[in-house]
Amino acid sequence: MILGKQQRCAPDDVGSNSSSELCATSCNQCIARHVSMCSVLKDSEVSTISEISKCFSLHPKQLVCAEGDQANYLFTIQTGCIRLSKMLSDGRRQIIDFLFPGEFFGLACANGYTCSAETITDVNLCRMPRTQIFEKFIELPVLGQKVLDITRTELQASQDQMLLLGRKSAKEKLCSFLLSMSDKSNPISHVPDGFIYLPMSRSDIADYLGLTIETISRQFTILSKEKIISLEENHYIKIIDEDRMRLIASCA
Amino acid sequence: MILGKQQRCAPDDVGSNSSSELCATSCNQCIARHVSMCSVLKDSEVSTISEISKCFSLHPKQLVCAEGDQANYLFTIQTGCIRLSKMLSDGRRQIIDFLFPGEFFGLACANGYTCSAETITDVNLCRMPRTQIFEKFIELPVLGQKVLDITRTELQASQDQMLLLGRKSAKEKLCSFLLSMSDKSNPISHVPDGFIYLPMSRSDIADYLGLTIETISRQFTILSKEKIISLEENHYIKIIDEDRMRLIASCA
DNA sequence: CGTGCATTTGACCACCTTCAATAAAGGTGG
DNA sequence: CCACCTTTATTGAAGGTGGTCAAATGCACG
């Protein structure tokens, strides 16, 4: 709809363009097997998921689905990072979440997707038809339970984010963000201890925190001058004083 | 914890103080029977819920549960309005949601409640032990399904709220809020057509929209001067130009 | 090595906040 | 029922945080 000109890469037209690549991976070999909702399933049960799922390989900055598109699929991330976002008619954007391996999107929809999903890095994605996965919830109650659990946790995270967006200062926002990224992305990507890997651009961070890129940049500089972080090579920062960062993040 | 001095009214000490009143209502007579998660249950199934639930009557401004308290119960609202909120250590508050009859809270918790819940009006509340209601999800799969559905919808709403908090102006925020309250509260409370009933204070609205009470008040005055709304008796406003309000809310 | 995009930095400005005073509404006791 | 007090809401003036606009710098990639 809004992003009409940007081509979707994973849905129905998959394989029909060169931008996405079908890869034949069975669920048993799936890298996200033990961090995704499938972690509650036995090997025998996972194989029934295999039957309804397809895997794709995507490049950075590709659109997986657009806000408003008919929501036919649920997607699980195997590798890489994806951003979920919503837009206002005049182009203002709010990034709802950054997703990492094991996380899924496309569940919380009415008819259409409520968010656009775009790749930030190279991404391997697993795609399941929503109607069929809903049937699996009944067939495999543990799966339904697990999805409810994950959704509850997501709801908690989104409540924390509301607190951040509504009540924290720019500096507090950035510190909170860095700490949450450290928790979220580090166990998966292999980042040296004390470092944070930030695959997304300043502009993405800004739209996630309800700020502008200039403010993000300035706050990075300030944190750097205060020796709380140090800006290493692009997309990596080093935490120098984590205690002080936590203090600022929880807003002392 | 934070609100240590404010007495909880519904949990374990229920009946032991004069601030909450136990009322013996069976689920079959429950006013929220057909708007709550129980709406998917047959009468015979609802009676098994009766066995694990208790009902209470609360006055305005009473604390039901505090952020951080051990989360033993799930609460469903039968009548009245409740606010869910989170606080920062220095007292800044974010209201996460206003809840109306049929809605529940206390699901999205780890060990402790992630939000405080306080009554805004007189409230009738139904209380169920979380462990037991989780068992019901397995026993009555439709109930688990329904709760997942509701939680998905809540997640969508919280994503809309993130867009509002992160990217909308004060005026846009207030218009969006008024329209959502009109949708949410009017079907339940009996409000004349074209009117909105706002049980909450300006301060509550401010903390919901990430603004101050002064800004809320000023924006009300502006909308009033622009003949988009008219401020009637306290807690009621009249919508004069709904089209223009929708235009502002969706940010043309 | 040059082109194009992302990021940083600076100067100025606006929206919203803060502080303060006033007005209105609500609750209590005589 | 009204006076009194408390709480809540409105309005005004001044200030600050973050936004806007513009330019410079850095970095990736052909």
Short mmCIF file of C-alpha atoms in Angstrom, two decimals, chain A residues 5-124:
data_model
loop_
_atom_site.label_atom_id
_atom_site.label_comp_id
_atom_site.label_asym_id
_atom_site.label_seq_id
_atom_site.Cartn_x
_atom_site.Cartn_y
_atom_site.Cartn_z
CA LYS A 5 6.76 0.57 -5.29
CA GLN A 6 9.04 -1.51 -3.08
CA GLN A 7 8.82 -5.10 -4.10
CA ARG A 8 7.84 -7.77 -1.59
CA CYS A 9 10.31 -10.54 -1.45
CA ALA A 10 8.93 -13.43 0.46
CA PRO A 11 5.19 -13.83 -0.13
CA ASP A 12 3.48 -15.35 -3.10
CA ASP A 13 5.91 -14.20 -5.72
CA VAL A 14 8.80 -15.93 -4.06
CA GLY A 15 11.28 -17.33 -6.51
CA SER A 16 9.71 -15.33 -9.31
CA ASN A 17 12.23 -12.57 -8.82
CA SER A 18 15.90 -12.69 -8.23
CA SER A 19 15.68 -10.81 -4.95
CA SER A 20 14.77 -13.78 -2.81
CA GLU A 21 16.14 -17.24 -2.90
CA LEU A 22 14.37 -20.38 -1.89
CA CYS A 23 16.53 -22.60 0.25
CA ALA A 24 15.65 -26.15 1.11
CA THR A 25 16.35 -26.47 4.79
CA SER A 26 14.55 -29.03 6.90
CA CYS A 27 13.41 -27.92 10.34
CA ASN A 28 15.75 -30.39 12.02
CA GLN A 29 18.72 -28.51 10.65
CA CYS A 30 17.18 -25.10 11.32
CA ILE A 31 19.60 -22.78 13.10
CA ALA A 32 16.75 -21.26 15.08
CA ARG A 33 15.33 -24.66 16.00
CA HIS A 34 16.01 -24.24 19.73
CA VAL A 35 15.37 -20.55 20.15
CA SER A 36 12.11 -20.24 18.24
CA MET A 37 8.59 -21.31 19.11
CA CYS A 38 9.56 -24.72 17.71
CA SER A 39 11.83 -25.27 20.70
CA VAL A 40 8.90 -26.83 22.57
CA LEU A 41 8.36 -29.46 19.87
CA LYS A 42 9.86 -32.90 19.64
CA ASP A 43 11.74 -33.81 16.46
CA SER A 44 8.80 -35.83 15.26
CA GLU A 45 6.45 -32.91 15.77
CA VAL A 46 8.76 -30.45 14.09
CA SER A 47 8.66 -32.51 10.95
CA THR A 48 4.94 -31.74 10.58
CA ILE A 49 5.93 -28.07 10.64
CA SER A 50 8.44 -28.78 7.89
CA GLU A 51 5.59 -29.75 5.64
CA ILE A 52 3.91 -26.36 5.78
CA SER A 53 6.98 -24.13 5.91
CA LYS A 54 9.36 -22.73 3.33
CA CYS A 55 12.68 -21.01 3.84
CA PHE A 56 14.09 -17.97 2.07
CA SER A 57 17.27 -16.07 1.90
CA LEU A 58 17.03 -12.29 1.65
CA HIS A 59 19.44 -9.43 1.14
CA PRO A 60 19.54 -6.26 3.26
CA LYS A 61 16.85 -3.60 2.81
CA GLN A 62 14.29 -5.92 1.28
CA LEU A 63 10.61 -5.65 2.08
CA VAL A 64 9.13 -8.86 3.43
CA CYS A 65 5.60 -7.61 3.92
CA ALA A 66 3.96 -4.21 3.99
CA GLU A 67 1.58 -2.75 6.56
CA GLY A 68 -1.90 -3.39 5.21
CA ASP A 69 -1.02 -6.32 2.95
CA GLN A 70 -3.23 -9.33 3.37
CA ALA A 71 -1.70 -11.35 6.18
CA ASN A 72 -1.28 -14.83 4.80
CA TYR A 73 1.95 -15.84 6.45
CA LEU A 74 3.73 -16.05 9.74
CA PHE A 75 7.50 -15.54 9.51
CA THR A 76 10.22 -16.81 11.79
CA ILE A 77 13.73 -15.42 11.61
CA GLN A 78 16.51 -17.96 11.37
CA THR A 79 19.44 -15.62 10.91
CA GLY A 80 19.84 -11.86 10.57
CA CYS A 81 17.90 -8.84 11.74
CA ILE A 82 14.53 -7.45 10.67
CA ARG A 83 12.76 -4.21 11.53
CA LEU A 84 9.02 -3.89 12.05
CA SER A 85 7.60 -0.44 11.42
CA LYS A 86 4.43 1.60 11.08
CA MET A 87 3.98 4.78 9.09
CA LEU A 88 1.77 7.83 9.21
CA SER A 89 0.37 9.13 5.95
CA ASP A 90 2.91 11.97 5.84
CA GLY A 91 5.85 9.63 6.13
CA ARG A 92 6.65 9.81 9.83
CA ARG A 93 7.76 6.35 10.85
CA GLN A 94 7.79 4.45 14.12
CA ILE A 95 9.89 1.33 14.38
CA ILE A 96 8.03 -1.13 16.57
CA ASP A 97 10.76 -3.66 17.08
CA PHE A 98 14.00 -5.12 15.85
CA LEU A 99 13.74 -8.88 15.48
CA PHE A 100 16.53 -11.41 15.83
CA PRO A 101 16.84 -15.15 15.23
CA GLY A 102 14.08 -17.20 16.80
CA GLU A 103 11.58 -14.36 16.85
CA PHE A 104 8.53 -14.36 14.65
CA PHE A 105 6.21 -11.74 13.17
CA GLY A 106 2.87 -11.71 11.40
CA LEU A 107 0.85 -13.05 14.29
CA ALA A 108 -0.72 -9.87 15.63
CA CYS A 109 -2.80 -8.97 12.59
CA ALA A 110 -6.44 -8.55 11.82
CA ASN A 111 -6.78 -9.05 8.08
CA GLY A 112 -3.77 -7.13 7.04
CA TYR A 113 -0.30 -6.94 8.50
CA THR A 114 -0.19 -4.15 11.08
CA CYS A 115 3.50 -3.50 10.48
CA SER A 116 5.87 -3.53 7.57
CA ALA A 117 8.81 -5.89 7.88
CA GLU A 118 12.12 -5.12 6.20
CA THR A 119 15.48 -6.81 6.35
CA ILE A 120 18.38 -4.92 7.85
CA THR A 121 21.06 -7.52 7.24
CA ASP A 122 21.15 -10.68 5.19
CA VAL A 123 18.28 -12.74 6.52
CA ASN A 124 17.17 -16.35 6.44
#
